[in-house]
Coordinates of C-alpha atoms and ligand atoms in Angstrom, one line a residue:
M1 CA -61.0 38.1 -11.2
D2 CA -61.0 34.6 -12.8
V3 CA -57.9 35.6 -15.0
L4 CA -56.3 36.8 -11.5
I5 CA -57.1 33.5 -9.6
N6 CA -55.8 31.3 -12.6
I7 CA -52.7 33.1 -12.8
S8 CA -51.9 32.8 -9.0
Q9 CA -53.0 28.8 -9.3
N10 CA -50.5 28.8 -12.0
K11 CA -48.0 30.5 -10.1
T12 CA -48.5 28.1 -7.1
K13 CA -48.4 25.0 -9.5
I14 CA -45.2 26.2 -10.9
S15 CA -43.6 26.8 -7.7
I16 CA -44.5 23.4 -6.4
M17 CA -43.2 21.8 -9.6
N18 CA -40.2 23.9 -9.0
R19 CA -39.7 22.5 -5.6
V20 CA -40.4 18.9 -6.6
F21 CA -37.8 19.6 -9.6
I22 CA -35.1 21.1 -7.1
L23 CA -35.6 18.2 -4.7
T24 CA -35.5 15.5 -7.3
L25 CA -32.3 17.1 -8.4
L26 CA -30.9 17.6 -5.0
F27 CA -31.9 13.8 -4.3
L28 CA -30.1 12.5 -7.6
C29 CA -27.1 14.8 -6.7
K30 CA -26.7 13.2 -3.4
L31 CA -27.4 9.7 -5.0
S32 CA -24.9 10.2 -7.3
H33 CA -22.3 11.7 -5.1
A34 CA -22.9 8.5 -3.0
D35 CA -22.6 6.2 -5.9
T36 CA -19.2 7.9 -7.1
P37 CA -17.1 5.0 -7.2
L38 CA -13.6 5.1 -5.0
I39 CA -10.8 3.8 -6.9
L40 CA -7.3 3.2 -5.1
L41 CA -4.6 2.4 -7.4
S42 CA -1.4 1.3 -6.1
I43 CA 2.1 1.8 -8.2
D44 CA 4.5 -0.5 -6.9
G45 CA 8.2 1.1 -6.3
F46 CA 7.3 4.5 -7.8
S47 CA 9.6 6.8 -5.8
N48 CA 8.3 10.1 -5.1
Q49 CA 11.5 11.6 -6.9
Y50 CA 10.2 10.0 -10.3
L51 CA 7.4 13.0 -10.1
S52 CA 10.1 15.7 -10.8
K53 CA 12.5 13.5 -12.7
Y54 CA 10.3 11.8 -15.2
K55 CA 7.5 14.4 -15.0
P56 CA 4.7 11.7 -16.1
K57 CA 2.1 13.9 -17.7
N58 CA -1.2 12.3 -16.7
I59 CA -0.2 11.4 -13.2
L60 CA 0.9 15.1 -12.8
S61 CA -2.3 16.6 -14.0
L62 CA -4.3 14.5 -11.6
A63 CA -2.0 15.9 -8.9
S64 CA -2.4 19.4 -10.3
N65 CA -6.1 19.2 -10.4
G66 CA -6.7 17.3 -7.0
V67 CA -4.6 16.6 -4.0
L68 CA -0.6 15.8 -3.9
A69 CA 1.3 15.2 -0.8
D70 CA 4.9 16.2 -0.7
A71 CA 5.7 12.6 -0.1
L72 CA 3.9 9.5 1.4
K73 CA 6.3 7.9 4.0
P74 CA 6.2 4.2 3.9
V75 CA 6.3 2.2 7.2
F76 CA 9.4 0.0 8.4
P77 CA 10.5 -1.9 6.6
S78 CA 9.9 -0.6 3.1
K79 CA 9.0 -3.5 1.5
T80 CA 5.8 -4.1 -0.8
F81 CA 3.8 -6.4 1.5
P82 CA 4.0 -4.6 4.9
N83 CA 3.3 -1.1 3.1
H84 CA 0.2 -2.5 1.0
L85 CA -1.1 -4.1 4.4
S86 CA -0.8 -0.4 6.3
I87 CA -2.4 1.4 3.6
I88 CA -5.4 -0.8 3.6
T89 CA -5.7 -1.4 7.4
G90 CA -4.5 1.7 8.9
R91 CA -2.2 -0.2 11.2
Y92 CA 1.6 -0.5 11.6
P93 CA 3.2 -3.8 10.3
A94 CA 3.6 -5.0 14.0
E95 CA -0.3 -4.8 14.4
H96 CA -1.4 -6.2 11.0
G97 CA 1.1 -9.1 11.3
I98 CA 2.7 -8.9 7.9
V99 CA 6.0 -7.6 9.5
H100 CA 8.5 -8.3 6.6
N101 CA 8.0 -9.8 3.0
K102 CA 9.7 -12.8 4.8
F103 CA 9.3 -13.3 8.1
Y104 CA 8.6 -16.5 10.6
H105 CA 5.7 -17.2 12.8
R106 CA 6.8 -19.1 16.1
E107 CA 3.2 -20.4 16.6
L108 CA 2.6 -21.7 13.1
N109 CA 6.5 -22.6 13.1
K110 CA 6.5 -21.6 9.6
K111 CA 8.3 -18.9 7.2
Y112 CA 5.6 -16.5 5.5
Y113 CA 5.2 -16.8 1.7
L114 CA 3.6 -14.0 -0.2
G115 CA -0.4 -14.4 -0.1
G116 CA 0.1 -17.0 2.8
A117 CA -3.0 -15.5 4.7
A118 CA -5.2 -16.9 1.8
D119 CA -4.2 -20.3 3.4
N120 CA -4.0 -19.3 7.1
S121 CA -5.9 -16.3 8.9
L122 CA -3.3 -16.3 11.5
W123 CA -0.8 -14.3 9.5
L124 CA -2.8 -11.2 8.9
T125 CA -4.0 -9.6 12.4
A126 CA -5.8 -6.6 11.0
K127 CA -9.1 -6.2 8.8
P128 CA -8.4 -4.6 5.4
I129 CA -10.5 -2.0 4.0
W130 CA -12.0 -4.2 1.2
A131 CA -13.4 -6.7 4.1
L132 CA -15.1 -4.0 5.9
A133 CA -16.4 -2.4 2.9
E134 CA -17.9 -5.6 2.2
Q135 CA -19.3 -6.3 5.3
N136 CA -21.1 -2.9 5.1
N137 CA -22.6 -4.0 1.6
I138 CA -20.2 -2.0 -0.4
T139 CA -19.3 -4.0 -3.7
T140 CA -16.0 -4.5 -3.9
A141 CA -13.6 -5.0 -6.9
I142 CA -10.0 -5.9 -6.6
Y143 CA -7.2 -6.3 -9.7
F144 CA -4.3 -7.4 -7.5
W145 CA -3.6 -6.1 -4.2
P146 CA -1.0 -8.0 -1.6
E147 CA -3.3 -10.4 0.4
S148 CA -6.5 -9.4 -1.4
H149 CA -7.5 -13.2 -0.9
A150 CA -6.8 -13.2 2.9
D151 CA -9.2 -15.4 4.9
V152 CA -10.9 -12.5 6.8
D153 CA -13.8 -14.1 8.8
G154 CA -14.9 -15.7 5.6
I155 CA -15.2 -12.3 3.8
S156 CA -14.1 -11.9 0.1
A157 CA -14.1 -9.1 -2.3
T158 CA -17.3 -9.2 -4.9
Y159 CA -14.9 -9.3 -7.9
N160 CA -11.2 -10.6 -7.7
M161 CA -8.3 -12.0 -9.9
P162 CA -5.8 -14.6 -8.9
Y163 CA -2.4 -13.1 -9.1
I164 CA -0.5 -13.3 -12.1
H165 CA 2.7 -11.2 -12.2
E166 CA 3.0 -10.9 -15.9
T167 CA -0.7 -9.8 -16.5
P168 CA -0.3 -6.5 -18.9
N169 CA -1.0 -3.3 -17.5
K170 CA -3.7 -2.6 -20.2
Q171 CA -5.5 -5.8 -19.2
R172 CA -5.8 -4.4 -15.6
F173 CA -7.1 -1.2 -16.5
D174 CA -9.5 -2.7 -19.2
K175 CA -10.9 -4.8 -16.5
I176 CA -11.6 -2.0 -14.2
L177 CA -13.4 -0.3 -17.1
K178 CA -15.6 -3.4 -17.4
W179 CA -16.4 -3.1 -13.9
L180 CA -17.4 0.6 -13.8
A181 CA -19.4 -0.2 -16.8
L182 CA -21.6 -2.9 -14.9
P183 CA -25.2 -2.1 -14.3
L184 CA -25.6 0.0 -11.2
N185 CA -26.7 -3.0 -8.9
Q186 CA -23.6 -4.9 -9.9
R187 CA -21.1 -2.0 -10.2
P188 CA -18.4 -1.8 -7.5
K189 CA -18.4 1.2 -5.6
F190 CA -14.8 0.6 -4.2
I191 CA -12.1 -0.6 -6.5
M192 CA -8.3 -1.3 -5.9
G193 CA -5.8 -2.1 -8.5
Y194 CA -1.9 -2.8 -8.3
F195 CA 0.7 -2.4 -11.0
S196 CA 4.5 -3.6 -10.9
T197 CA 6.2 -3.1 -13.9
I198 CA 7.8 0.2 -12.4
D199 CA 9.2 -1.7 -9.4
S200 CA 10.5 -4.5 -11.7
A201 CA 12.3 -1.9 -13.9
G202 CA 13.6 -0.3 -10.7
H203 CA 15.2 -3.8 -9.2
S204 CA 16.7 -4.7 -12.6
Y205 CA 18.2 -1.5 -14.0
G206 CA 17.9 1.2 -11.5
P207 CA 15.7 4.4 -10.6
N208 CA 17.9 6.3 -13.2
S209 CA 17.6 3.9 -15.9
L210 CA 16.0 4.4 -19.2
Q211 CA 14.0 1.3 -18.5
V212 CA 12.2 2.9 -15.3
E213 CA 11.6 5.9 -17.7
T214 CA 9.8 3.6 -20.4
A215 CA 8.0 1.8 -17.6
I216 CA 6.5 5.1 -16.3
N217 CA 5.6 6.3 -19.6
E218 CA 3.8 3.2 -20.7
F219 CA 2.0 3.6 -17.2
D220 CA 1.2 6.9 -17.6
L221 CA -0.1 6.6 -21.1
L222 CA -2.6 3.8 -20.0
L223 CA -3.5 5.8 -17.2
G224 CA -4.4 8.7 -19.5
E225 CA -6.3 6.3 -21.6
F226 CA -8.2 4.9 -18.8
L227 CA -9.2 8.1 -17.4
D228 CA -10.5 9.3 -20.8
K229 CA -12.7 6.2 -21.0
I230 CA -14.5 6.7 -17.8
K231 CA -17.8 8.4 -18.6
Q232 CA -18.6 9.3 -14.9
P233 CA -17.4 11.1 -12.0
I234 CA -14.7 9.0 -10.0
N235 CA -12.8 9.6 -6.7
I236 CA -9.3 8.1 -7.4
I237 CA -6.5 7.8 -5.1
L238 CA -3.1 7.0 -6.4
V239 CA -0.3 5.7 -4.3
S240 CA 2.9 3.9 -4.0
D241 CA 4.3 1.5 -1.4
H242 CA 7.8 3.1 -1.2
G243 CA 10.5 4.2 -3.6
M244 CA 13.9 2.8 -4.7
T245 CA 17.4 3.1 -4.2
A246 CA 20.5 2.1 -6.0
I247 CA 22.3 -0.7 -4.2
N248 CA 26.0 -2.0 -4.6
N249 CA 26.9 -5.8 -4.9
N250 CA 29.0 -5.4 -1.8
K251 CA 26.8 -7.9 0.1
I252 CA 27.0 -8.5 4.1
K253 CA 28.4 -11.9 4.5
W254 CA 26.3 -12.4 7.5
Q255 CA 27.2 -15.9 7.7
E256 CA 30.4 -14.9 9.2
Y257 CA 28.6 -13.7 12.3
I258 CA 25.6 -15.9 12.7
T259 CA 24.8 -19.5 12.0
E260 CA 21.2 -20.6 11.6
N261 CA 20.6 -23.8 13.6
E262 CA 17.5 -25.7 15.4
N263 CA 17.6 -23.2 18.0
L264 CA 17.8 -19.9 16.0
V265 CA 15.2 -19.1 12.8
V266 CA 17.1 -16.7 10.5
S267 CA 14.7 -15.0 8.1
N268 CA 16.7 -13.2 5.3
G269 CA 14.5 -10.3 4.1
E270 CA 17.6 -8.9 2.1
T271 CA 17.7 -5.3 3.7
Q272 CA 16.9 -6.9 7.3
L273 CA 17.7 -10.3 9.1
Y274 CA 15.0 -11.2 11.6
L275 CA 16.4 -13.4 14.1
Y276 CA 14.0 -15.7 16.5
A277 CA 15.5 -17.5 19.1
K278 CA 14.0 -20.5 20.5
D279 CA 15.0 -19.8 24.1
I280 CA 17.2 -17.8 26.2
N281 CA 20.2 -19.8 25.8
A282 CA 19.9 -19.5 21.9
L283 CA 19.4 -15.7 22.4
N284 CA 22.5 -15.5 24.6
D285 CA 24.4 -17.5 21.9
V286 CA 23.4 -14.9 19.2
R287 CA 24.6 -12.2 21.4
S288 CA 27.7 -13.4 22.0
Q289 CA 28.2 -14.1 18.1
L290 CA 26.9 -10.4 17.4
S291 CA 29.4 -9.1 20.0
K292 CA 32.5 -10.0 17.9
I293 CA 31.6 -7.9 14.9
P294 CA 34.5 -5.6 14.2
K295 CA 33.6 -2.1 15.4
N296 CA 34.6 -0.8 11.7
E297 CA 31.6 -2.9 10.2
N298 CA 29.1 -0.1 9.4
K299 CA 27.1 -2.0 7.0
F300 CA 24.2 -2.6 9.2
K301 CA 23.0 -2.2 12.7
F302 CA 21.6 -4.4 15.2
Y303 CA 18.7 -4.0 17.6
E304 CA 16.8 -6.4 20.2
K305 CA 13.4 -6.6 21.1
G306 CA 12.4 -4.0 23.5
N307 CA 15.1 -1.5 22.0
F308 CA 13.8 -1.4 18.4
P309 CA 14.0 2.3 17.2
N310 CA 10.5 3.9 18.1
H311 CA 9.3 4.9 14.7
W312 CA 9.6 1.3 13.6
Q313 CA 6.5 0.6 15.9
F314 CA 7.8 -2.8 16.6
V315 CA 6.1 -2.5 20.2
K316 CA 3.3 -5.8 19.7
N317 CA 4.9 -9.0 21.2
S318 CA 3.4 -11.1 18.4
P319 CA 4.5 -14.5 17.1
A320 CA 5.9 -12.8 14.0
M321 CA 8.2 -10.4 16.1
P322 CA 11.9 -11.3 15.7
D323 CA 14.0 -11.1 18.9
I324 CA 16.7 -9.3 16.9
V325 CA 16.7 -7.4 13.8
L326 CA 19.9 -6.8 11.9
N327 CA 19.1 -3.6 9.8
A328 CA 21.0 -3.2 6.6
I329 CA 22.4 0.6 5.7
P330 CA 22.0 1.4 2.0
P331 CA 23.7 0.5 -0.4
Y332 CA 24.1 -2.9 1.5
T333 CA 22.2 -5.9 1.7
F334 CA 22.3 -9.2 3.1
D335 CA 24.0 -12.0 1.2
D336 CA 21.5 -14.5 -0.2
Q337 CA 23.9 -16.3 -2.5
E338 CA 21.6 -15.5 -5.4
K339 CA 23.1 -15.0 -8.7
Y340 CA 20.6 -12.4 -10.0
R341 CA 22.1 -8.9 -9.3
K342 CA 19.6 -6.3 -8.6
K343 CA 20.8 -2.9 -9.3
A344 CA 18.2 -1.3 -6.5
T345 CA 15.9 -2.3 -4.1
H346 CA 14.1 -1.0 -1.0
G347 CA 13.2 -2.4 2.4
Y348 CA 15.5 -0.2 4.5
D349 CA 14.6 1.9 7.3
P350 CA 12.6 4.8 5.2
K351 CA 14.3 7.3 7.6
L352 CA 17.7 6.6 6.1
T353 CA 16.9 7.9 2.7
Q354 CA 14.5 9.9 0.9
D355 CA 14.9 7.6 -2.0
L356 CA 12.2 5.3 -0.6
D357 CA 9.5 8.1 -0.2
A358 CA 6.4 7.2 -2.0
I359 CA 3.7 9.2 -3.5
F360 CA -0.1 10.2 -2.8
I361 CA -2.2 11.9 -5.2
A362 CA -6.1 12.1 -4.9
N363 CA -8.5 13.5 -7.7
G364 CA -12.2 13.7 -7.9
P365 CA -15.4 15.3 -6.6
A366 CA -14.8 14.4 -3.1
F367 CA -11.2 16.1 -2.9
K368 CA -10.1 19.8 -3.1
K369 CA -8.4 21.0 -6.2
G370 CA -4.7 22.2 -6.5
L371 CA -4.0 21.2 -2.8
Q372 CA -0.5 20.1 -1.8
V373 CA -0.3 18.7 1.7
K374 CA 2.8 17.9 3.7
S375 CA 4.3 14.4 4.0
F376 CA 2.6 12.0 6.0
E377 CA 3.0 8.3 6.9
N378 CA 0.4 5.6 4.7
I379 CA -1.2 4.4 7.9
H380 CA -3.5 7.6 7.7
I381 CA -5.1 6.6 4.2
F382 CA -7.3 4.0 5.8
P383 CA -9.6 6.3 7.8
L384 CA -9.6 8.6 4.9
L385 CA -11.1 5.6 2.9
E386 CA -13.6 4.7 5.6
K387 CA -14.7 8.5 5.4
I388 CA -15.4 8.6 1.7
L389 CA -16.9 5.0 1.7
N390 CA -19.2 6.2 4.4
I391 CA -18.5 3.2 7.0
S392 CA -17.1 3.2 10.4
N393 CA -14.9 0.7 12.2
E394 CA -14.9 0.0 15.9
H395 CA -11.7 -1.3 16.4
T396 CA -8.4 0.6 17.3
I397 CA -6.1 1.8 14.0
D398 CA -2.9 3.5 14.3
G399 CA -4.1 6.1 11.4
R400 CA -5.8 9.2 12.2
L401 CA -8.9 10.6 10.0
S402 CA -7.6 14.3 11.3
V403 CA -4.4 14.1 8.9
L404 CA -6.2 13.7 5.8
L405 CA -9.7 15.3 6.6
P406 CA -8.5 18.8 5.2
I407 CA -8.2 17.2 1.9
L408 CA -11.8 16.6 1.7
K409 CA -14.2 19.2 0.1
Ligands
AMP501 P1 9.2 -6.5 -3.5 O1 9.1 -5.4 -4.4 O2 10.7 -6.9 -3.5 O3 8.6 -6.1 -2.0 O4 8.6 -7.8 -3.7 C1 7.3 -7.4 -4.5 C2 7.2 -8.9 -4.8 O5 5.5 -9.2 -4.3 C3 7.0 -9.1 -6.4 O6 7.7 -10.1 -6.6 C4 5.5 -9.3 -6.7 O7 5.3 -10.2 -7.9 C5 5.2 -9.9 -5.4 N1 3.5 -9.7 -5.6 C6 2.9 -8.6 -5.4 N2 1.5 -8.6 -5.3 C7 1.3 -9.8 -5.0 C8 0.0 -10.7 -4.5 N3 -1.0 -10.1 -4.7 N4 0.3 -11.9 -4.4 C9 1.5 -12.4 -4.5 N5 2.8 -11.8 -4.8 C10 2.5 -10.6 -5.1
ZN502 ZN1 6.8 -2.4 -3.4
ZN503 ZN1 10.1 -4.3 -5.1

């Protein structure tokens, strides 16, 4: 009898221990899942076509073991700053304020310069994910991202690097590894990084050059080494801002049609001219200048505020919104009288050529494996980041979670 009682007591003990063990395991799993760092990396100017053309081994392996989009669609204009800000705010450029790499602000009476929002919060009119994350007590680290030093209600990323274009890619990856190896209470849970060598090679030598191939191979090798060195589960999203398209040197001599003067600000963004008229008289003057353009001149089209193409989403009448946009048609660009000759560029309306398509790849425990999804616009990435970071945002955005929710496990 005693023996029987002992056995059943032992059984009860074992089953209680089992339960405690299982609960602890579940708790740890949940904890470790919640602690899985999210890494968002941007490869500037990495065209979607480079995936099939150059077949970068490590990038493709991330894609095949995770999620790959047919293409990531850039917002208009397909320049670096508007697109990087759309990715991290979920808003179209008219709403986040960075409507081009080069534009004018009527209230500030100033032309924008890259990184300008660090000095004046008026340039940036939407909240980036890093600021939202920090507000939600998520430690954030950024190894370069356009406007990552912006003045957003006095919030800054916990770890941030001053932008130095020449910083070798290896140095960037090594620092991210160091951040990931920090003790848990200092370790960033959200990391962003930016790499520009492939964009630079694309501009200087063209998308079909040996130099682009070399730059892609260098990045891919470093990415592979980086991933090998990470000793913990991570969720990683690899994106680019836009692709790259070859241009010729037949520049649009816009000065033949338009004269900048004290009543008309002209911002030459290479693939667009943004015109800002001081008043109705100045606007009428430009209209009459533009009406003199020969009809066979099909190197660009021009549009007036109120009649911009719908997909530009240039609807908000903000101080940065131009009155008229002259939109270059590839391969033409607006003459800037610079001696430096590029072989390729981006900035054009992304609808005009697939060369400008960007990439989206996601990999890690949060994502499904071996899934290919249809093309989508980069504004939809922001709600995905919010979801993975388990934060919510009460203000309106343009991106919709429903677009990328199906890629999550
Ligand atoms: P584009 O590729 O023509 O749109 O221009 C990109 C430019 O942005 C490159 O010259 C980069 O050096 C520059 N750039 C990228 N990130 C930053 C940053 N965080 N701060 C300042 N300039 C940047
Ligand atoms: Zn770019
Ligand atoms: Zn570029």
